[in-house]
Amino acid sequence: MNVGMISLAFVAMLAMMLVGMPIATSMAVIGIVGGIAAYGTPFLDSIAPVVWGVQNENLLTSIPLFVLLGELLLRSGIADRMYVALSAWLGRMPGGLLHTNIGSCALFAATSGSSVATAATIGTVALPSLQKRGYPMRASLGSLAAGGTLGILIPPSVNMIVYGSLTNNSIGKLFIAGIIPGLLLTGCFMLWIYISNVASGNPIREPAVPMAERIRTLSYLIAPLVVFGIVMGSLYFGIATATESAALGVMAALFFVWQSGKFTWEVMRTCFISTARVSGMILLIITAAFILNLAISLTGVAEAMTKWVAGLGLSATGLILALIVFYLILGMFMDVLSMQVATIPITYPIATALGVDPIWFGIFIVLMCELGLITPPVGMNLFVVHGIRPDKGGIEDAIWGALPYAIIMILFTLLLMAVPALVTWLPAHM
Amino acid sequence: MARHGRTGPGAEVNTALNDNLVAGAASAAKPAVSTKDHIESALATVFGLIFVGLACLVTVETISRKVFNVSLQGADELGGYALAVGSTIAFSLALMGRNHIRVDVFHELLPKKVQSFMNWFAIVSLAAFSVFISVVAFKVIADTLQYRSTAQTPWATPLIWPQGVWYAGLVIFALVACGYALRATGLLLTGRTDVLNRDFHPKSAKEELKEELDDLAQRQAVEQGAKP
Amino acid sequence: QDRIKMKAIGQPLATGLIQKNKEQPFFENFAAKTGLPIDVDYKPIDTLGVKDTEQLRVMKAGLFDIVSLRVSQNSRDEPTILGLDLVGASPDYATGKKVAKAYFDTIDARLQQQFQVKLLGVWPFGPQILFCKKPITKLADVKGMKVRVYDQNLAKFIELVGGTPVPVSFADTHQSLSLGVVDCAITGPSSANSAGWPEVTTHQLPIGFQMALNGYAMTLKAWNSLKPDQQAKLKAAFEAQTEEIWKYSEELFQDALNCNAGKDPCTTGKKYKLVNVPVTPADLDLVRSAVSKVSLPAWAEVCDKSNASCSQKWHATVAPVLGLK
Ligand code: NA
Ligand code: NA
């Protein structure tokens, strides 16, 4: 297997995806064709045990459970009320509701495994009031698109589960590792809003909300905080595995749904259909990814690439810098989940061979996915916030609005390279 | 502009508006409930009950292990089976909701003729993939029967039980996919490309956001109704 | 002379020194080790995305020629092979080796018939022993304690002794011990050392609940493609290889026990200060009692369903070695 053939196969796969073949099919086709080319029909007989192995993996059961958890909090209106509470608390800062956007995204992220869901949820709640109060559209769209990406960095995170299952790393450790970077990145986003608003000379602020009113809204935060506490607490203290913590979170969410009087058959069925569709899409891609993975490992692609990269004489730092560029470009054109499953089987062995910490690399991959969500032309979060905006305007507003955050993310990645303990310290103390 | 199928929860609601509570003031007329809606509804119910049931069981297991030191062994085994069965149902539902992701950076730029060919090709390739998986998975079933395989777990479950249900789910997925592929083929052959493009093009962000906004409106309507 | 190419499935990378120092070098220098013109493409199973429970099926599919067979995991599809490693049967190396020798032909015949693979050797990871974070002086002290187990027969045995078995994955055990989710845990001393279990435990009891046996096997297709003199050379090479692993495994076991207890020599691990609880004859009797009370009846029931003569063959071959009737 030489680097030329590997690149050719990779390009062929990308091409199939870009002309509109379903992602899962594109990956499976390359895997099956590659496997048969190398090993003939015995490869076909080996696919079935792999498919059963993936679909029978208790670890991946956490994906539908975490998706269901987010759905329950969203459909029951708990997420909507969260925004009200945070705007009462954060609105006074220079930048006003833009801080609320970031804060609400971070908090919703703590209960949801998906970035797109986070941007869509907070965006639908936030944009009408932002427009009514005359916030600049670019800044509004940018903060929502970027804030939404926190959904996969702040645990729980579907992308971390996928990374963990593809690379045999502990999901619990990955989740815990995401907490400090998640909070720091949230802080960086808010700092940027603060600085850019103060620098503009005419910072936006919301009128002060009476303390009594503020205190009252605190009750709106109970549900998401309790759910997050149960999920992460049970993981951190070793009471539960990732799947068990997801189950505990679902039960807690069901309690809050019942408590808020939304425990109706219609709401539940809406949640079930949504959860099934999203999980089905993710799990079919993962199934295809494992078929591709079988072909990749059998044909020695990872070894060939590792040898090639080693031949370049790159250091670990050099490799990560090169990967930032690689993922930045790839993320412009690809859906991030597909990007992740298509590249990890190759980049993970290369990185670990050069001594990169596996958990750190997981957080790095998640950051690269976040970046991909807000870079044009294919940036899901850009589309989401653009689609929600109440006025008529071009997609370029979302793109320009998100640009500062994309730069912050890259700088933040460099910070994590300089101080890897920001990622590795907390999971080491589990 | 490029669009994908939905990649996360929250953005996706039941397309069958007819089944929504009352979509705010937006929707007045109720379209008829179709067979597809019934099938979707039934599959989603099974799917949901599997995972809510599993969540209950795992919660009881986790608490009893922590608090009472008693482990009802087998919750993790059941979790694996729940995923095996649940994911096959979810494959079908994602297909019916057009959620299997397609990138269409170039799709919108292509001539309508080419677009309809791509839409046809996408569904046919997905159907081929589903049939392929069902065919190779049959070998798993055959081997399990031949070896009388038994899970290496406290329950020593005969593997054919969960694998049998899993296989049935895969076959349903293949049948649904083939049904869609046949319909698309019919539309292509009879030249009804506008219908083909309408029903099989990659789900656009606009469509999804409309659904999402409807759901928000409905939540807020209910909220205001509750607290006038 | 034409070179022959073969593909091998290896132990997972994470399994430690035997995989790293004995297995991988053996396959990577296969031609030199066997004196045959065979080059092996060796892949640890965890790099393949194939679960270890699927090894026999994948072998039968014919994608690979040689497998480093994980016995416990693959007893799902062929329970006969678990007769090698019943809980309580082999508390030490000497017994383990006798069992493996006595049962070898039975498994070989069964694997050839069911999966068209030929058994070429059996070797141990080594005794799976007890670690506790509460003081113990004998095995019976686990009564009332929560014990991490990795398999059902072990769970039943812990219940028999009066403990609460808790299935926890290996990766989560360190944390479970430190938080008191479990009081004791069972694994090999070397794995325990590298996973840092001695940081969160105080005592080790070096009695083997199981030997963690594994095998080497080759497809009949690959085997039959060799000439008789080549087959003889290959067989001899695998015998030498497994013999070497038996020896190495015992050295590692002793070294790891030393490291855990803070004694010398300790060359393969980190030094800790565990109390090494001496094994008494009563402990040995208790562990051995697991065979007739727990693991044999449970296994025989499952095994006889898929292979009618299964337990009868075991009684004829292994029971005499263990002094069972
Ligand atoms: Na999250
Ligand atoms: Na992008």
mmCIF file of N, CA and C in Angstrom, chain A residues 39 42-43 45-46 49-50 52-53 56-57 168 170 235-239 241 290 293-294 297-298 300 303 430, chain C residues 7 41-43 46-51 54 57-58 61-64 76 169 171-172 174-176 178-179 181:
data_model
loop_
_atom_site.group_PDB
_atom_site.id
_atom_site.type_symbol
_atom_site.label_atom_id
_atom_site.label_comp_id
_atom_site.label_asym_id
_atom_site.label_seq_id
_atom_site.Cartn_x
_atom_site.Cartn_y
_atom_site.Cartn_z
ATOM 1 N N TYR A 39 -8.093 -8.598 -0.679
ATOM 2 C CA TYR A 39 -8.258 -9.931 -0.098
ATOM 3 C C TYR A 39 -9.328 -10.799 -0.736
ATOM 4 N N PRO A 42 -13.095 -13.493 0.867
ATOM 5 C CA PRO A 42 -13.085 -13.686 2.331
ATOM 6 C C PRO A 42 -13.318 -12.379 3.083
ATOM 7 N N PHE A 43 -12.973 -11.260 2.452
ATOM 8 C CA PHE A 43 -13.205 -9.977 3.110
ATOM 9 C C PHE A 43 -14.691 -9.772 3.369
ATOM 10 N N ASP A 45 -16.971 -12.026 3.953
ATOM 11 C CA ASP A 45 -17.429 -12.836 5.080
ATOM 12 C C ASP A 45 -16.993 -12.256 6.417
ATOM 13 N N SER A 46 -15.974 -11.399 6.392
ATOM 14 C CA SER A 46 -15.495 -10.824 7.646
ATOM 15 C C SER A 46 -16.232 -9.546 8.010
ATOM 16 N N PRO A 49 -19.357 -10.090 10.970
ATOM 17 C CA PRO A 49 -19.019 -10.039 12.397
ATOM 18 C C PRO A 49 -18.673 -8.628 12.862
ATOM 19 N N VAL A 50 -18.096 -7.824 11.976
ATOM 20 C CA VAL A 50 -17.755 -6.454 12.348
ATOM 21 C C VAL A 50 -19.032 -5.636 12.549
ATOM 22 N N TRP A 52 -22.084 -6.692 13.314
ATOM 23 C CA TRP A 52 -22.732 -7.090 14.565
ATOM 24 C C TRP A 52 -21.956 -6.533 15.754
ATOM 25 N N GLY A 53 -20.636 -6.592 15.676
ATOM 26 C CA GLY A 53 -19.805 -6.092 16.769
ATOM 27 C C GLY A 53 -20.065 -4.614 17.065
ATOM 28 N N ASN A 56 -23.703 -4.112 18.429
ATOM 29 C CA ASN A 56 -23.949 -4.746 19.716
ATOM 30 C C ASN A 56 -23.047 -4.135 20.783
ATOM 31 N N GLU A 57 -22.460 -2.960 20.508
ATOM 32 C CA GLU A 57 -21.486 -2.361 21.422
ATOM 33 C C GLU A 57 -22.196 -1.496 22.456
ATOM 34 N N ASN A 168 -10.588 3.071 21.095
ATOM 35 C CA ASN A 168 -10.476 2.356 22.371
ATOM 36 C C ASN A 168 -10.026 3.241 23.515
ATOM 37 N N SER A 170 -11.220 5.678 26.913
ATOM 38 C CA SER A 170 -12.328 5.775 27.861
ATOM 39 C C SER A 170 -13.186 7.011 27.572
ATOM 40 N N LEU A 235 -20.047 10.050 36.346
ATOM 41 C CA LEU A 235 -18.853 9.648 35.598
ATOM 42 C C LEU A 235 -17.590 9.928 36.399
ATOM 43 N N TYR A 236 -17.518 11.161 36.935
ATOM 44 C CA TYR A 236 -16.293 11.580 37.603
ATOM 45 C C TYR A 236 -16.016 10.724 38.836
ATOM 46 N N PHE A 237 -17.063 10.406 39.581
ATOM 47 C CA PHE A 237 -16.855 9.645 40.800
ATOM 48 C C PHE A 237 -16.910 8.135 40.571
ATOM 49 N N GLY A 238 -16.900 7.747 39.304
ATOM 50 C CA GLY A 238 -16.775 6.326 39.009
ATOM 51 C C GLY A 238 -17.999 5.514 39.366
ATOM 52 N N ILE A 239 -19.134 6.182 39.568
ATOM 53 C CA ILE A 239 -20.349 5.453 39.913
ATOM 54 C C ILE A 239 -20.913 4.787 38.668
ATOM 55 N N THR A 241 -20.648 4.099 34.158
ATOM 56 C CA THR A 241 -19.973 4.193 32.865
ATOM 57 C C THR A 241 -20.693 5.253 32.024
ATOM 58 N N PHE A 290 -16.656 1.593 10.495
ATOM 59 C CA PHE A 290 -15.962 0.396 10.955
ATOM 60 C C PHE A 290 -15.643 -0.555 9.809
ATOM 61 N N ASN A 293 -12.722 1.014 8.361
ATOM 62 C CA ASN A 293 -11.619 0.810 9.293
ATOM 63 C C ASN A 293 -10.994 -0.576 9.133
ATOM 64 N N LEU A 294 -11.853 -1.587 8.914
ATOM 65 C CA LEU A 294 -11.352 -2.953 8.716
ATOM 66 C C LEU A 294 -10.442 -2.998 7.495
ATOM 67 N N SER A 297 -7.127 -1.110 8.212
ATOM 68 C CA SER A 297 -6.128 -1.790 9.032
ATOM 69 C C SER A 297 -5.584 -3.030 8.327
ATOM 70 N N LEU A 298 -6.444 -3.728 7.571
ATOM 71 C CA LEU A 298 -5.964 -4.922 6.869
ATOM 72 C C LEU A 298 -4.943 -4.575 5.794
ATOM 73 N N GLY A 300 -2.990 -2.094 5.741
ATOM 74 C CA GLY A 300 -1.784 -1.439 6.236
ATOM 75 C C GLY A 300 -1.694 0.030 5.876
ATOM 76 N N GLU A 303 -0.127 2.106 8.745
ATOM 77 C CA GLU A 303 1.327 1.917 8.850
ATOM 78 C C GLU A 303 2.043 2.685 7.746
ATOM 79 N N MET A 430 -9.173 11.501 38.144
ATOM 80 C CA MET A 430 -10.475 10.840 38.338
ATOM 81 C C MET A 430 -10.369 9.771 39.408
ATOM 82 N N LYS C 7 -1.172 -14.277 6.955
ATOM 83 C CA LYS C 7 -1.660 -13.178 7.785
ATOM 84 C C LYS C 7 -2.063 -13.712 9.151
ATOM 85 N N ASP C 41 2.242 -11.340 8.059
ATOM 86 C CA ASP C 41 1.727 -9.988 8.269
ATOM 87 C C ASP C 41 0.927 -10.026 9.563
ATOM 88 N N TYR C 42 1.492 -9.479 10.631
ATOM 89 C CA TYR C 42 0.934 -9.639 11.973
ATOM 90 C C TYR C 42 0.122 -8.405 12.383
ATOM 91 N N LYS C 43 -1.145 -8.629 12.753
ATOM 92 C CA LYS C 43 -2.006 -7.505 13.164
ATOM 93 C C LYS C 43 -2.624 -7.781 14.533
ATOM 94 N N ASP C 46 -6.890 -5.562 18.203
ATOM 95 C CA ASP C 46 -7.527 -4.276 18.509
ATOM 96 C C ASP C 46 -7.181 -3.202 17.477
ATOM 97 N N THR C 47 -6.285 -3.507 16.536
ATOM 98 C CA THR C 47 -6.036 -2.543 15.462
ATOM 99 C C THR C 47 -6.916 -2.840 14.245
ATOM 100 N N LEU C 48 -7.705 -3.926 14.329
ATOM 101 C CA LEU C 48 -8.486 -4.348 13.163
ATOM 102 C C LEU C 48 -9.932 -3.871 13.180
ATOM 103 N N GLY C 49 -10.408 -3.457 14.357
ATOM 104 C CA GLY C 49 -11.826 -3.144 14.461
ATOM 105 C C GLY C 49 -12.692 -4.392 14.508
ATOM 106 N N VAL C 50 -12.047 -5.546 14.722
ATOM 107 C CA VAL C 50 -12.789 -6.794 14.881
ATOM 108 C C VAL C 50 -12.797 -7.102 16.374
ATOM 109 N N LYS C 51 -13.952 -7.511 16.911
ATOM 110 C CA LYS C 51 -13.992 -7.856 18.331
ATOM 111 C C LYS C 51 -13.345 -9.214 18.549
ATOM 112 N N GLU C 54 -15.022 -12.552 17.904
ATOM 113 C CA GLU C 54 -15.323 -12.956 16.525
ATOM 114 C C GLU C 54 -14.157 -13.705 15.872
ATOM 115 N N ARG C 57 -14.888 -16.991 13.899
ATOM 116 C CA ARG C 57 -15.684 -16.768 12.679
ATOM 117 C C ARG C 57 -14.838 -16.142 11.573
ATOM 118 N N VAL C 58 -14.006 -15.175 11.975
ATOM 119 C CA VAL C 58 -13.158 -14.532 10.983
ATOM 120 C C VAL C 58 -12.140 -15.530 10.425
ATOM 121 N N ALA C 61 -13.802 -17.654 7.930
ATOM 122 C CA ALA C 61 -14.024 -16.920 6.677
ATOM 123 C C ALA C 61 -12.789 -16.973 5.785
ATOM 124 N N GLY C 62 -11.616 -17.196 6.359
ATOM 125 C CA GLY C 62 -10.416 -17.417 5.555
ATOM 126 C C GLY C 62 -9.620 -16.182 5.237
ATOM 127 N N LEU C 63 -9.933 -15.055 5.907
ATOM 128 C CA LEU C 63 -9.198 -13.824 5.642
ATOM 129 C C LEU C 63 -7.793 -13.899 6.244
ATOM 130 N N PHE C 64 -7.643 -14.674 7.320
ATOM 131 C CA PHE C 64 -6.357 -14.819 7.996
ATOM 132 C C PHE C 64 -5.927 -16.291 7.996
ATOM 133 N N ARG C 76 -17.652 -18.354 23.391
ATOM 134 C CA ARG C 76 -19.007 -18.006 22.951
ATOM 135 C C ARG C 76 -19.430 -18.907 21.799
ATOM 136 N N SER C 169 -15.378 -3.029 33.943
ATOM 137 C CA SER C 169 -14.393 -3.190 32.878
ATOM 138 C C SER C 169 -13.006 -2.913 33.449
ATOM 139 N N ALA C 171 -10.626 -1.089 32.441
ATOM 140 C CA ALA C 171 -10.237 0.318 32.425
ATOM 141 C C ALA C 171 -10.837 1.099 33.590
ATOM 142 N N ASP C 172 -12.011 0.687 34.071
ATOM 143 C CA ASP C 172 -12.683 1.438 35.133
ATOM 144 C C ASP C 172 -12.353 0.933 36.530
ATOM 145 N N HIS C 174 -9.542 0.712 38.382
ATOM 146 C CA HIS C 174 -8.707 1.541 39.260
ATOM 147 C C HIS C 174 -9.560 2.563 40.001
ATOM 148 N N GLN C 175 -10.407 3.226 39.236
ATOM 149 C CA GLN C 175 -11.276 4.241 39.800
ATOM 150 C C GLN C 175 -12.290 3.625 40.772
ATOM 151 N N SER C 176 -12.850 2.476 40.371
ATOM 152 C CA SER C 176 -13.831 1.828 41.235
ATOM 153 C C SER C 176 -13.205 1.444 42.568
ATOM 154 N N SER C 178 -10.567 2.967 43.973
ATOM 155 C CA SER C 178 -10.214 4.146 44.754
ATOM 156 C C SER C 178 -11.447 4.780 45.381
ATOM 157 N N LEU C 179 -12.611 4.628 44.732
ATOM 158 C CA LEU C 179 -13.829 5.230 45.272
ATOM 159 C C LEU C 179 -14.629 4.270 46.132
ATOM 160 N N VAL C 181 -16.188 1.615 45.127
ATOM 161 C CA VAL C 181 -17.264 0.911 44.434
ATOM 162 C C VAL C 181 -17.033 -0.600 44.570
#
